[in-house]
Amino acid sequence: MSLDDVPGETKFSYRPWNVRDLSQIIEKMRRVITRRGWKTLYLENHDQPRSVSRFCDDSDEHRLAGTKLLCIMQTTLTGTLYVYQGEELGMRNVPASWPAEEYKDIESVNYWKYITHKYPEGAPERERARLFMRRKAATTPAPPCSGIPRRPTPASVPDVKPWMRVNDDYPEFNAEVQRRPEPATDACNNVSPYRFWQRALQIRKEHVELFFYGEFDVIKNTHPNVFAFKRKGGDEVSVTILNFSGGEAEFKFPDGFVIHTWLLGSYDAESTKKAKKGTIILKPWEGLLGVGRWDAQQ
Protein backbone atom coordinates (compact mmCIF):
# COMPACT_ATOMS: atom_id res chain seq x y z
CA MET A 1 0.00 0.00 0.00
CA SER A 2 3.02 2.30 -0.19
CA LEU A 3 2.98 2.48 -3.99
CA ASP A 4 2.30 6.22 -4.01
CA ASP A 5 4.01 7.18 -0.72
CA VAL A 6 7.22 9.18 -0.50
CA PRO A 7 9.72 6.98 1.41
CA GLY A 8 10.34 8.26 4.93
CA GLU A 9 7.38 10.66 4.94
CA THR A 10 3.81 10.38 6.23
CA LYS A 11 1.12 8.59 4.28
CA PHE A 12 -0.20 12.01 3.26
CA SER A 13 2.77 12.47 0.97
CA TYR A 14 2.38 11.65 -2.71
CA ARG A 15 4.78 10.06 -5.16
CA PRO A 16 3.66 9.67 -8.77
CA TRP A 17 3.70 6.02 -9.81
CA ASN A 18 3.51 4.16 -13.08
CA VAL A 19 2.45 0.76 -14.37
CA ARG A 20 5.99 -0.57 -14.10
CA ASP A 21 5.98 0.14 -10.34
CA LEU A 22 2.70 -1.73 -9.96
CA SER A 23 3.94 -4.64 -12.04
CA GLN A 24 7.09 -5.01 -9.94
CA ILE A 25 5.08 -5.12 -6.71
CA ILE A 26 2.69 -7.77 -8.01
CA GLU A 27 5.54 -9.87 -9.44
CA LYS A 28 7.32 -9.68 -6.07
CA MET A 29 4.17 -10.89 -4.32
CA ARG A 30 3.90 -13.68 -6.84
CA ARG A 31 7.39 -14.93 -6.00
CA VAL A 32 6.24 -15.46 -2.41
CA ILE A 33 3.48 -17.77 -3.64
CA THR A 34 5.82 -19.81 -5.84
CA ARG A 35 7.78 -20.61 -2.67
CA ARG A 36 4.62 -22.21 -1.21
CA GLY A 37 3.56 -19.03 0.48
CA TRP A 38 0.20 -17.29 0.39
CA LYS A 39 -0.90 -13.69 0.46
CA THR A 40 -3.86 -11.44 1.04
CA LEU A 41 -5.30 -9.15 -1.62
CA TYR A 42 -6.75 -5.76 -0.75
CA LEU A 43 -6.71 -2.16 -1.92
CA GLU A 44 -8.81 -0.64 0.88
CA ASN A 45 -9.19 -0.91 4.63
CA HIS A 46 -10.20 1.30 7.54
CA ASP A 47 -6.86 3.16 7.43
CA GLN A 48 -6.67 3.61 3.66
CA PRO A 49 -8.54 5.81 1.19
CA ARG A 50 -10.99 4.63 -1.43
CA SER A 51 -9.10 2.81 -4.16
CA VAL A 52 -10.83 4.41 -7.15
CA SER A 53 -9.76 7.83 -5.84
CA ARG A 54 -6.24 6.69 -5.08
CA PHE A 55 -5.34 4.60 -8.11
CA CYS A 56 -7.76 5.74 -10.82
CA ASP A 57 -9.88 8.78 -11.68
CA ASP A 58 -12.89 9.21 -9.42
CA SER A 59 -14.54 11.89 -11.56
CA ASP A 60 -18.15 11.30 -12.56
CA GLU A 61 -16.98 10.49 -16.09
CA HIS A 62 -14.49 7.75 -15.22
CA ARG A 63 -15.48 6.54 -11.77
CA LEU A 64 -17.38 3.43 -12.87
CA ALA A 65 -14.75 2.31 -15.36
CA GLY A 66 -11.97 2.71 -12.78
CA THR A 67 -13.93 0.87 -10.11
CA LYS A 68 -14.49 -2.08 -12.44
CA LEU A 69 -10.87 -2.09 -13.62
CA LEU A 70 -9.66 -2.49 -10.03
CA CYS A 71 -12.24 -5.23 -9.46
CA ILE A 72 -10.99 -7.16 -12.51
CA MET A 73 -7.39 -6.85 -11.36
CA GLN A 74 -8.05 -8.09 -7.84
CA THR A 75 -10.34 -10.97 -8.74
CA THR A 76 -7.84 -12.41 -11.23
CA LEU A 77 -4.86 -12.46 -8.84
CA THR A 78 -3.96 -15.24 -6.42
CA GLY A 79 -4.60 -14.76 -2.71
CA THR A 80 -7.30 -14.29 -0.09
CA LEU A 81 -9.36 -11.34 -1.30
CA TYR A 82 -10.68 -8.69 1.09
CA VAL A 83 -13.38 -6.36 -0.26
CA TYR A 84 -13.71 -3.49 2.17
CA GLN A 85 -17.16 -2.16 3.05
CA GLY A 86 -18.22 0.24 0.32
CA GLU A 87 -15.53 -0.82 -2.15
CA GLU A 88 -18.11 -3.03 -3.85
CA LEU A 89 -20.27 0.08 -4.30
CA GLY A 90 -17.56 2.10 -6.01
CA MET A 91 -17.32 4.59 -3.17
CA ARG A 92 -14.85 7.42 -3.59
CA ASN A 93 -13.13 9.80 -1.21
CA VAL A 94 -14.91 12.85 0.15
CA PRO A 95 -15.35 15.84 -2.20
CA ALA A 96 -12.43 18.25 -2.51
CA SER A 97 -14.77 21.03 -1.38
CA TRP A 98 -15.14 19.60 2.13
CA PRO A 99 -13.14 21.41 4.83
CA ALA A 100 -10.43 19.57 6.74
CA GLU A 101 -12.63 19.50 9.84
CA GLU A 102 -14.83 16.86 8.18
CA TYR A 103 -12.02 14.28 8.39
CA LYS A 104 -12.48 12.28 11.59
CA ASP A 105 -9.84 9.53 11.47
CA ILE A 106 -7.07 10.15 13.98
CA GLU A 107 -4.25 10.22 11.43
CA SER A 108 -5.98 13.00 9.49
CA VAL A 109 -6.84 14.94 12.65
CA ASN A 110 -3.25 14.85 13.90
CA TYR A 111 -1.82 15.63 10.47
CA TRP A 112 -4.06 18.67 10.04
CA LYS A 113 -3.18 19.86 13.53
CA TYR A 114 0.50 19.67 12.55
CA ILE A 115 -0.13 21.54 9.28
CA THR A 116 -2.12 24.36 10.91
CA HIS A 117 0.64 24.90 13.46
CA LYS A 118 3.33 24.91 10.80
CA TYR A 119 1.68 27.07 8.12
CA PRO A 120 -0.47 30.20 8.55
CA GLU A 121 -4.01 30.39 7.22
CA GLY A 122 -4.01 31.12 3.49
CA ALA A 123 -0.57 29.64 2.90
CA PRO A 124 -0.39 27.54 -0.29
CA GLU A 125 1.28 24.74 1.69
CA ARG A 126 -1.83 24.42 3.83
CA GLU A 127 -4.15 24.04 0.83
CA ARG A 128 -1.78 21.55 -0.77
CA ALA A 129 -1.77 19.53 2.45
CA ARG A 130 -5.57 19.53 2.53
CA LEU A 131 -5.70 18.13 -1.00
CA PHE A 132 -3.18 15.44 -0.04
CA MET A 133 -5.48 14.59 2.87
CA ARG A 134 -8.40 14.30 0.49
CA ARG A 135 -6.42 11.77 -1.55
CA LYS A 136 -5.08 9.68 1.33
CA ALA A 137 -7.48 10.01 4.28
CA ALA A 138 -9.21 6.95 5.69
CA THR A 139 -12.48 5.75 4.19
CA THR A 140 -15.90 7.22 4.88
CA PRO A 141 -19.03 5.23 5.89
CA ALA A 142 -20.78 3.02 3.33
CA PRO A 143 -24.46 4.08 3.00
CA PRO A 144 -26.96 1.20 3.18
CA CYS A 145 -29.74 3.09 1.41
CA SER A 146 -30.65 6.36 -0.29
CA GLY A 147 -32.76 7.55 2.63
CA ILE A 148 -29.81 8.59 4.79
CA PRO A 149 -29.99 12.32 5.57
CA ARG A 150 -26.98 14.53 5.08
CA ARG A 151 -27.61 17.16 7.74
CA PRO A 152 -29.48 17.92 9.88
CA THR A 153 -30.22 14.59 11.49
CA PRO A 154 -33.78 13.19 11.57
CA ALA A 155 -36.39 15.23 13.36
CA SER A 156 -36.88 12.38 15.81
CA VAL A 157 -33.38 12.92 17.19
CA PRO A 158 -32.78 16.65 16.69
CA ASP A 159 -29.96 16.87 19.23
CA VAL A 160 -27.91 14.05 17.73
CA LYS A 161 -25.06 14.91 15.39
CA PRO A 162 -23.47 12.19 13.23
CA TRP A 163 -19.87 11.45 14.09
CA MET A 164 -18.93 11.42 10.42
CA ARG A 165 -20.66 12.98 7.46
CA VAL A 166 -21.92 10.71 4.68
CA ASN A 167 -20.54 11.36 1.20
CA ASP A 168 -22.75 13.67 -0.86
CA ASP A 169 -23.22 11.04 -3.57
CA TYR A 170 -25.07 8.63 -1.26
CA PRO A 171 -28.42 8.80 -3.16
CA GLU A 172 -26.88 6.74 -5.99
CA PHE A 173 -23.87 5.03 -4.44
CA ASN A 174 -25.55 2.98 -1.75
CA ALA A 175 -26.29 -0.71 -1.28
CA GLU A 176 -30.06 -0.49 -1.74
CA VAL A 177 -29.86 1.16 -5.16
CA GLN A 178 -27.03 -0.96 -6.49
CA ARG A 179 -28.60 -4.28 -5.50
CA ARG A 180 -31.64 -3.67 -7.69
CA PRO A 181 -32.04 -5.98 -10.72
CA GLU A 182 -29.83 -5.08 -13.66
CA PRO A 183 -31.48 -3.16 -16.52
CA ALA A 184 -32.50 -5.17 -19.58
CA THR A 185 -30.40 -3.03 -21.92
CA ASP A 186 -26.76 -3.83 -22.69
CA ALA A 187 -25.75 -0.17 -22.89
CA CYS A 188 -22.31 0.88 -21.67
CA ASN A 189 -21.83 1.27 -17.94
CA ASN A 190 -25.30 0.07 -16.96
CA VAL A 191 -24.06 -2.55 -14.51
CA SER A 192 -23.64 -1.19 -10.98
CA PRO A 193 -20.32 -1.74 -9.17
CA TYR A 194 -22.10 -4.10 -6.75
CA ARG A 195 -23.49 -6.30 -9.53
CA PHE A 196 -20.15 -6.17 -11.35
CA TRP A 197 -18.34 -7.41 -8.23
CA GLN A 198 -20.89 -10.23 -7.97
CA ARG A 199 -20.13 -11.30 -11.53
CA ALA A 200 -16.38 -11.10 -11.01
CA LEU A 201 -16.45 -13.12 -7.80
CA GLN A 202 -18.65 -15.76 -9.40
CA ILE A 203 -16.18 -16.09 -12.29
CA ARG A 204 -13.35 -16.38 -9.77
CA LYS A 205 -15.18 -19.22 -7.99
CA GLU A 206 -15.87 -21.02 -11.26
CA HIS A 207 -12.19 -20.97 -12.25
CA VAL A 208 -10.38 -21.90 -9.04
CA GLU A 209 -7.45 -23.67 -10.73
CA LEU A 210 -6.91 -20.65 -12.93
CA PHE A 211 -7.17 -17.69 -10.56
CA PHE A 212 -6.19 -19.29 -7.25
CA TYR A 213 -3.43 -21.67 -8.29
CA GLY A 214 -2.66 -20.95 -11.94
CA GLU A 215 0.67 -19.82 -13.36
CA PHE A 216 1.18 -16.07 -13.58
CA ASP A 217 3.17 -14.16 -16.19
CA VAL A 218 3.26 -10.46 -16.99
CA ILE A 219 2.79 -9.67 -20.67
CA LYS A 220 5.75 -7.47 -21.56
CA ASN A 221 6.23 -4.78 -24.20
CA THR A 222 2.76 -3.33 -23.85
CA HIS A 223 1.72 0.33 -23.87
CA PRO A 224 3.41 2.18 -20.94
CA ASN A 225 0.03 2.73 -19.28
CA VAL A 226 -1.19 -0.84 -19.72
CA PHE A 227 -0.65 -3.61 -17.18
CA ALA A 228 -1.45 -7.03 -18.64
CA PHE A 229 -0.87 -10.56 -17.42
CA LYS A 230 -1.86 -14.10 -18.28
CA ARG A 231 -2.91 -16.95 -16.01
CA LYS A 232 -2.72 -20.65 -16.89
CA GLY A 233 -4.43 -23.35 -14.88
CA GLY A 234 -5.13 -26.80 -16.26
CA ASP A 235 -6.42 -26.39 -19.80
CA GLU A 236 -7.49 -22.79 -19.24
CA VAL A 237 -5.62 -19.60 -20.12
CA SER A 238 -6.84 -16.11 -19.22
CA VAL A 239 -5.60 -12.63 -20.03
CA THR A 240 -6.20 -9.57 -17.85
CA ILE A 241 -5.64 -6.21 -19.57
CA LEU A 242 -5.75 -2.96 -17.57
CA ASN A 243 -5.41 0.58 -18.92
CA PHE A 244 -4.29 2.72 -15.98
CA SER A 245 -4.75 6.06 -17.73
CA GLY A 246 -7.35 8.61 -18.69
CA GLY A 247 -6.56 8.27 -22.38
CA GLU A 248 -6.90 5.58 -24.99
CA ALA A 249 -4.17 2.94 -25.15
CA GLU A 250 -3.26 0.30 -27.69
CA PHE A 251 -2.77 -3.32 -26.71
CA LYS A 252 -1.34 -5.91 -29.09
CA PHE A 253 -1.89 -9.56 -28.31
CA PRO A 254 1.22 -11.74 -28.53
CA ASP A 255 1.45 -13.61 -31.82
CA GLY A 256 -0.60 -16.77 -31.81
CA PHE A 257 -2.99 -15.79 -29.02
CA VAL A 258 -6.74 -15.70 -29.62
CA ILE A 259 -9.47 -14.78 -27.15
CA HIS A 260 -12.26 -17.34 -27.01
CA THR A 261 -14.59 -15.37 -24.75
CA TRP A 262 -14.49 -11.94 -23.12
CA LEU A 263 -15.75 -12.50 -19.58
CA LEU A 264 -15.62 -9.01 -18.08
CA GLY A 265 -15.00 -5.44 -19.14
CA SER A 266 -15.09 -2.03 -17.49
CA TYR A 267 -17.51 -0.81 -20.12
CA ASP A 268 -19.74 -3.84 -19.69
CA ALA A 269 -21.28 -5.17 -22.93
CA GLU A 270 -19.34 -2.67 -25.04
CA SER A 271 -16.05 -4.09 -23.77
CA THR A 272 -17.01 -7.67 -24.53
CA LYS A 273 -17.56 -6.83 -28.23
CA LYS A 274 -13.88 -6.08 -28.80
CA ALA A 275 -11.70 -7.93 -31.31
CA LYS A 276 -10.32 -11.25 -30.06
CA LYS A 277 -6.85 -11.13 -31.61
CA GLY A 278 -4.36 -8.73 -33.11
CA THR A 279 -4.60 -5.20 -31.72
CA ILE A 280 -7.33 -3.55 -29.66
CA ILE A 281 -7.82 0.01 -28.43
CA LEU A 282 -8.57 0.38 -24.75
CA LYS A 283 -10.77 3.21 -23.53
CA PRO A 284 -9.76 5.34 -20.53
CA TRP A 285 -9.50 3.19 -17.39
CA GLU A 286 -10.72 0.14 -19.24
CA GLY A 287 -10.09 -3.30 -17.80
CA LEU A 288 -10.72 -6.56 -19.65
CA LEU A 289 -10.74 -10.23 -18.74
CA GLY A 290 -10.81 -12.89 -21.42
CA VAL A 291 -10.13 -16.60 -21.74
CA GLY A 292 -8.43 -17.96 -24.84
CA ARG A 293 -5.71 -20.14 -26.22
CA TRP A 294 -2.04 -19.96 -27.18
CA ASP A 295 -0.29 -21.66 -30.06
CA ALA A 296 2.34 -24.35 -29.42
CA GLN A 297 5.16 -21.80 -29.19
CA GLN A 298 3.56 -20.05 -26.23
Tab-separated table of C-alpha atoms in Angstrom:
chain	number	residue	atom	x	y	z
A	1	MET	CA	0.000	0.000	0.000
A	2	SER	CA	3.024	2.305	-0.189
A	3	LEU	CA	2.979	2.479	-3.991
A	4	ASP	CA	2.295	6.220	-4.006
A	5	ASP	CA	4.009	7.185	-0.718
A	6	VAL	CA	7.219	9.185	-0.498
A	7	PRO	CA	9.715	6.981	1.412
A	8	GLY	CA	10.341	8.265	4.928
A	9	GLU	CA	7.376	10.662	4.942
A	10	THR	CA	3.813	10.384	6.233
A	11	LYS	CA	1.120	8.588	4.281
A	12	PHE	CA	-0.203	12.011	3.261
A	13	SER	CA	2.767	12.470	0.968
A	14	TYR	CA	2.376	11.651	-2.706
A	15	ARG	CA	4.775	10.055	-5.162
A	16	PRO	CA	3.658	9.668	-8.772
A	17	TRP	CA	3.703	6.022	-9.812
A	18	ASN	CA	3.510	4.162	-13.078
A	19	VAL	CA	2.448	0.764	-14.368
A	20	ARG	CA	5.985	-0.573	-14.097
A	21	ASP	CA	5.976	0.141	-10.344
A	22	LEU	CA	2.699	-1.729	-9.962
A	23	SER	CA	3.936	-4.644	-12.040
A	24	GLN	CA	7.092	-5.006	-9.937
A	25	ILE	CA	5.077	-5.118	-6.705
A	26	ILE	CA	2.693	-7.771	-8.007
A	27	GLU	CA	5.537	-9.865	-9.436
A	28	LYS	CA	7.316	-9.679	-6.075
A	29	MET	CA	4.175	-10.887	-4.316
A	30	ARG	CA	3.898	-13.679	-6.839
A	31	ARG	CA	7.387	-14.932	-6.002
A	32	VAL	CA	6.242	-15.463	-2.413
A	33	ILE	CA	3.483	-17.772	-3.642
A	34	THR	CA	5.821	-19.810	-5.841
A	35	ARG	CA	7.778	-20.607	-2.670
A	36	ARG	CA	4.624	-22.209	-1.207
A	37	GLY	CA	3.557	-19.031	0.478
A	38	TRP	CA	0.198	-17.289	0.387
A	39	LYS	CA	-0.897	-13.687	0.462
A	40	THR	CA	-3.860	-11.438	1.044
A	41	LEU	CA	-5.303	-9.148	-1.616
A	42	TYR	CA	-6.747	-5.758	-0.749
A	43	LEU	CA	-6.710	-2.157	-1.918
A	44	GLU	CA	-8.805	-0.641	0.879
A	45	ASN	CA	-9.191	-0.910	4.627
A	46	HIS	CA	-10.204	1.302	7.537
A	47	ASP	CA	-6.864	3.161	7.434
A	48	GLN	CA	-6.668	3.608	3.662
A	49	PRO	CA	-8.544	5.806	1.185
A	50	ARG	CA	-10.988	4.629	-1.426
A	51	SER	CA	-9.102	2.810	-4.161
A	52	VAL	CA	-10.826	4.411	-7.151
A	53	SER	CA	-9.759	7.833	-5.842
A	54	ARG	CA	-6.239	6.687	-5.076
A	55	PHE	CA	-5.339	4.597	-8.105
A	56	CYS	CA	-7.756	5.740	-10.824
A	57	ASP	CA	-9.882	8.779	-11.679
A	58	ASP	CA	-12.893	9.209	-9.423
A	59	SER	CA	-14.545	11.886	-11.557
A	60	ASP	CA	-18.151	11.298	-12.556
A	61	GLU	CA	-16.980	10.492	-16.094
A	62	HIS	CA	-14.489	7.749	-15.223
A	63	ARG	CA	-15.478	6.536	-11.772
A	64	LEU	CA	-17.378	3.433	-12.865
A	65	ALA	CA	-14.748	2.307	-15.362
A	66	GLY	CA	-11.973	2.710	-12.783
A	67	THR	CA	-13.931	0.869	-10.111
A	68	LYS	CA	-14.492	-2.078	-12.442
A	69	LEU	CA	-10.871	-2.091	-13.624
A	70	LEU	CA	-9.661	-2.488	-10.031
A	71	CYS	CA	-12.237	-5.230	-9.463
A	72	ILE	CA	-10.990	-7.156	-12.509
A	73	MET	CA	-7.386	-6.852	-11.363
A	74	GLN	CA	-8.048	-8.091	-7.838
A	75	THR	CA	-10.345	-10.970	-8.744
A	76	THR	CA	-7.836	-12.412	-11.234
A	77	LEU	CA	-4.865	-12.461	-8.841
A	78	THR	CA	-3.957	-15.244	-6.417
A	79	GLY	CA	-4.605	-14.758	-2.710
A	80	THR	CA	-7.299	-14.289	-0.095
A	81	LEU	CA	-9.358	-11.345	-1.295
A	82	TYR	CA	-10.683	-8.692	1.086
A	83	VAL	CA	-13.380	-6.361	-0.263
A	84	TYR	CA	-13.714	-3.485	2.175
A	85	GLN	CA	-17.161	-2.164	3.048
A	86	GLY	CA	-18.224	0.243	0.320
A	87	GLU	CA	-15.529	-0.822	-2.150
A	88	GLU	CA	-18.107	-3.034	-3.854
A	89	LEU	CA	-20.271	0.084	-4.301
A	90	GLY	CA	-17.556	2.103	-6.012
A	91	MET	CA	-17.319	4.587	-3.172
A	92	ARG	CA	-14.851	7.423	-3.589
A	93	ASN	CA	-13.134	9.804	-1.206
A	94	VAL	CA	-14.913	12.851	0.153
A	95	PRO	CA	-15.347	15.838	-2.200
A	96	ALA	CA	-12.428	18.246	-2.507
A	97	SER	CA	-14.767	21.031	-1.376
A	98	TRP	CA	-15.136	19.595	2.134
A	99	PRO	CA	-13.138	21.408	4.825
A	100	ALA	CA	-10.429	19.574	6.736
A	101	GLU	CA	-12.630	19.501	9.840
A	102	GLU	CA	-14.828	16.855	8.180
A	103	TYR	CA	-12.022	14.278	8.387
A	104	LYS	CA	-12.480	12.277	11.587
A	105	ASP	CA	-9.843	9.530	11.466
A	106	ILE	CA	-7.072	10.147	13.981
A	107	GLU	CA	-4.255	10.221	11.425
A	108	SER	CA	-5.975	12.999	9.493
A	109	VAL	CA	-6.839	14.936	12.645
A	110	ASN	CA	-3.246	14.848	13.897
A	111	TYR	CA	-1.818	15.626	10.466
A	112	TRP	CA	-4.056	18.665	10.041
A	113	LYS	CA	-3.176	19.858	13.528
A	114	TYR	CA	0.497	19.665	12.549
A	115	ILE	CA	-0.128	21.536	9.283
A	116	THR	CA	-2.117	24.357	10.906
A	117	HIS	CA	0.635	24.898	13.459
A	118	LYS	CA	3.327	24.909	10.798
A	119	TYR	CA	1.675	27.070	8.122
A	120	PRO	CA	-0.474	30.203	8.553
A	121	GLU	CA	-4.006	30.395	7.216
A	122	GLY	CA	-4.011	31.124	3.492
A	123	ALA	CA	-0.569	29.637	2.899
A	124	PRO	CA	-0.393	27.543	-0.295
A	125	GLU	CA	1.280	24.741	1.687
A	126	ARG	CA	-1.832	24.422	3.826
A	127	GLU	CA	-4.147	24.044	0.833
A	128	ARG	CA	-1.783	21.552	-0.768
A	129	ALA	CA	-1.769	19.528	2.450
A	130	ARG	CA	-5.571	19.534	2.535
A	131	LEU	CA	-5.702	18.134	-1.001
A	132	PHE	CA	-3.184	15.438	-0.041
A	133	MET	CA	-5.478	14.590	2.868
A	134	ARG	CA	-8.396	14.299	0.492
A	135	ARG	CA	-6.422	11.771	-1.549
A	136	LYS	CA	-5.082	9.678	1.329
A	137	ALA	CA	-7.483	10.015	4.281
A	138	ALA	CA	-9.213	6.949	5.691
A	139	THR	CA	-12.477	5.754	4.187
A	140	THR	CA	-15.904	7.221	4.884
A	141	PRO	CA	-19.025	5.232	5.889
A	142	ALA	CA	-20.784	3.020	3.334
A	143	PRO	CA	-24.463	4.082	3.002
A	144	PRO	CA	-26.958	1.204	3.182
A	145	CYS	CA	-29.739	3.089	1.410
A	146	SER	CA	-30.651	6.363	-0.294
A	147	GLY	CA	-32.759	7.550	2.629
A	148	ILE	CA	-29.806	8.590	4.793
A	149	PRO	CA	-29.990	12.316	5.569
A	150	ARG	CA	-26.975	14.528	5.082
A	151	ARG	CA	-27.610	17.162	7.735
A	152	PRO	CA	-29.481	17.923	9.881
A	153	THR	CA	-30.220	14.592	11.493
A	154	PRO	CA	-33.779	13.187	11.570
A	155	ALA	CA	-36.390	15.229	13.363
A	156	SER	CA	-36.876	12.375	15.811
A	157	VAL	CA	-33.378	12.925	17.192
A	158	PRO	CA	-32.777	16.651	16.689
A	159	ASP	CA	-29.964	16.866	19.233
A	160	VAL	CA	-27.913	14.054	17.733
A	161	LYS	CA	-25.060	14.910	15.391
A	162	PRO	CA	-23.468	12.191	13.230
A	163	TRP	CA	-19.866	11.448	14.090
A	164	MET	CA	-18.928	11.424	10.419
A	165	ARG	CA	-20.657	12.985	7.459
A	166	VAL	CA	-21.917	10.715	4.678
A	167	ASN	CA	-20.537	11.363	1.203
A	168	ASP	CA	-22.745	13.675	-0.861
A	169	ASP	CA	-23.220	11.041	-3.572
A	170	TYR	CA	-25.073	8.631	-1.257
A	171	PRO	CA	-28.417	8.799	-3.157
A	172	GLU	CA	-26.879	6.743	-5.992
A	173	PHE	CA	-23.872	5.032	-4.442
A	174	ASN	CA	-25.546	2.978	-1.753
A	175	ALA	CA	-26.289	-0.705	-1.281
A	176	GLU	CA	-30.063	-0.487	-1.735
A	177	VAL	CA	-29.863	1.156	-5.162
A	178	GLN	CA	-27.026	-0.965	-6.490
A	179	ARG	CA	-28.605	-4.280	-5.497
A	180	ARG	CA	-31.636	-3.669	-7.692
A	181	PRO	CA	-32.040	-5.976	-10.720
A	182	GLU	CA	-29.833	-5.079	-13.660
A	183	PRO	CA	-31.479	-3.162	-16.523
A	184	ALA	CA	-32.500	-5.167	-19.575
A	185	THR	CA	-30.402	-3.027	-21.921
A	186	ASP	CA	-26.764	-3.833	-22.692
A	187	ALA	CA	-25.748	-0.174	-22.888
A	188	CYS	CA	-22.315	0.879	-21.666
A	189	ASN	CA	-21.827	1.268	-17.936
A	190	ASN	CA	-25.300	0.071	-16.964
A	191	VAL	CA	-24.060	-2.546	-14.510
A	192	SER	CA	-23.642	-1.192	-10.978
A	193	PRO	CA	-20.325	-1.745	-9.166
A	194	TYR	CA	-22.103	-4.102	-6.747
A	195	ARG	CA	-23.488	-6.295	-9.535
A	196	PHE	CA	-20.154	-6.173	-11.346
A	197	TRP	CA	-18.343	-7.411	-8.234
A	198	GLN	CA	-20.889	-10.228	-7.968
A	199	ARG	CA	-20.125	-11.305	-11.531
A	200	ALA	CA	-16.375	-11.100	-11.013
A	201	LEU	CA	-16.451	-13.121	-7.796
A	202	GLN	CA	-18.653	-15.758	-9.404
A	203	ILE	CA	-16.184	-16.090	-12.294
A	204	ARG	CA	-13.352	-16.380	-9.767
A	205	LYS	CA	-15.177	-19.218	-7.989
A	206	GLU	CA	-15.869	-21.019	-11.255
A	207	HIS	CA	-12.188	-20.974	-12.255
A	208	VAL	CA	-10.377	-21.895	-9.041
A	209	GLU	CA	-7.454	-23.673	-10.732
A	210	LEU	CA	-6.910	-20.650	-12.931
A	211	PHE	CA	-7.167	-17.691	-10.558
A	212	PHE	CA	-6.187	-19.289	-7.248
A	213	TYR	CA	-3.432	-21.670	-8.289
A	214	GLY	CA	-2.661	-20.953	-11.936
A	215	GLU	CA	0.670	-19.825	-13.363
A	216	PHE	CA	1.182	-16.073	-13.576
A	217	ASP	CA	3.172	-14.164	-16.193
A	218	VAL	CA	3.260	-10.459	-16.986
A	219	ILE	CA	2.788	-9.674	-20.673
A	220	LYS	CA	5.748	-7.475	-21.556
A	221	ASN	CA	6.229	-4.782	-24.196
A	222	THR	CA	2.762	-3.328	-23.847
A	223	HIS	CA	1.725	0.332	-23.870
A	224	PRO	CA	3.411	2.175	-20.936
A	225	ASN	CA	0.029	2.731	-19.275
A	226	VAL	CA	-1.188	-0.844	-19.716
A	227	PHE	CA	-0.650	-3.612	-17.180
A	228	ALA	CA	-1.447	-7.025	-18.636
A	229	PHE	CA	-0.874	-10.558	-17.423
A	230	LYS	CA	-1.859	-14.104	-18.282
A	231	ARG	CA	-2.910	-16.954	-16.014
A	232	LYS	CA	-2.719	-20.646	-16.885
A	233	GLY	CA	-4.427	-23.354	-14.885
A	234	GLY	CA	-5.128	-26.804	-16.264
A	235	ASP	CA	-6.418	-26.388	-19.803
A	236	GLU	CA	-7.492	-22.790	-19.242
A	237	VAL	CA	-5.619	-19.598	-20.123
A	238	SER	CA	-6.843	-16.108	-19.217
A	239	VAL	CA	-5.605	-12.632	-20.027
A	240	THR	CA	-6.201	-9.575	-17.846
A	241	ILE	CA	-5.643	-6.215	-19.571
A	242	LEU	CA	-5.749	-2.962	-17.573
A	243	ASN	CA	-5.409	0.578	-18.918
A	244	PHE	CA	-4.286	2.722	-15.979
A	245	SER	CA	-4.748	6.056	-17.734
A	246	GLY	CA	-7.353	8.613	-18.691
A	247	GLY	CA	-6.556	8.269	-22.383
A	248	GLU	CA	-6.902	5.577	-24.985
A	249	ALA	CA	-4.169	2.940	-25.145
A	250	GLU	CA	-3.260	0.296	-27.689
A	251	PHE	CA	-2.774	-3.323	-26.712
A	252	LYS	CA	-1.344	-5.910	-29.089
A	253	PHE	CA	-1.886	-9.560	-28.309
A	254	PRO	CA	1.215	-11.741	-28.526
A	255	ASP	CA	1.451	-13.607	-31.821
A	256	GLY	CA	-0.596	-16.767	-31.805
A	257	PHE	CA	-2.989	-15.788	-29.022
A	258	VAL	CA	-6.737	-15.699	-29.624
A	259	ILE	CA	-9.474	-14.784	-27.149
A	260	HIS	CA	-12.257	-17.341	-27.014
A	261	THR	CA	-14.592	-15.366	-24.751
A	262	TRP	CA	-14.490	-11.944	-23.123
A	263	LEU	CA	-15.754	-12.501	-19.579
A	264	LEU	CA	-15.616	-9.007	-18.079
A	265	GLY	CA	-15.004	-5.436	-19.143
A	266	SER	CA	-15.091	-2.026	-17.487
A	267	TYR	CA	-17.513	-0.807	-20.124
A	268	ASP	CA	-19.743	-3.838	-19.689
A	269	ALA	CA	-21.284	-5.168	-22.933
A	270	GLU	CA	-19.345	-2.674	-25.040
A	271	SER	CA	-16.051	-4.089	-23.769
A	272	THR	CA	-17.011	-7.667	-24.533
A	273	LYS	CA	-17.558	-6.831	-28.229
A	274	LYS	CA	-13.881	-6.081	-28.803
A	275	ALA	CA	-11.704	-7.931	-31.308
A	276	LYS	CA	-10.324	-11.252	-30.064
A	277	LYS	CA	-6.855	-11.131	-31.607
A	278	GLY	CA	-4.357	-8.726	-33.113
A	279	THR	CA	-4.601	-5.197	-31.716
A	280	ILE	CA	-7.328	-3.551	-29.656
A	281	ILE	CA	-7.823	0.010	-28.431
A	282	LEU	CA	-8.568	0.382	-24.751
A	283	LYS	CA	-10.770	3.207	-23.527
A	284	PRO	CA	-9.759	5.344	-20.528
A	285	TRP	CA	-9.504	3.195	-17.385
A	286	GLU	CA	-10.716	0.136	-19.243
A	287	GLY	CA	-10.086	-3.298	-17.804
A	288	LEU	CA	-10.718	-6.563	-19.649
A	289	LEU	CA	-10.741	-10.231	-18.739
A	290	GLY	CA	-10.812	-12.890	-21.418
A	291	VAL	CA	-10.135	-16.603	-21.743
A	292	GLY	CA	-8.435	-17.962	-24.840
A	293	ARG	CA	-5.711	-20.145	-26.224
A	294	TRP	CA	-2.043	-19.959	-27.179
A	295	ASP	CA	-0.291	-21.655	-30.059
A	296	ALA	CA	2.344	-24.347	-29.415
A	297	GLN	CA	5.161	-21.799	-29.192
A	298	GLN	CA	3.564	-20.053	-26.232
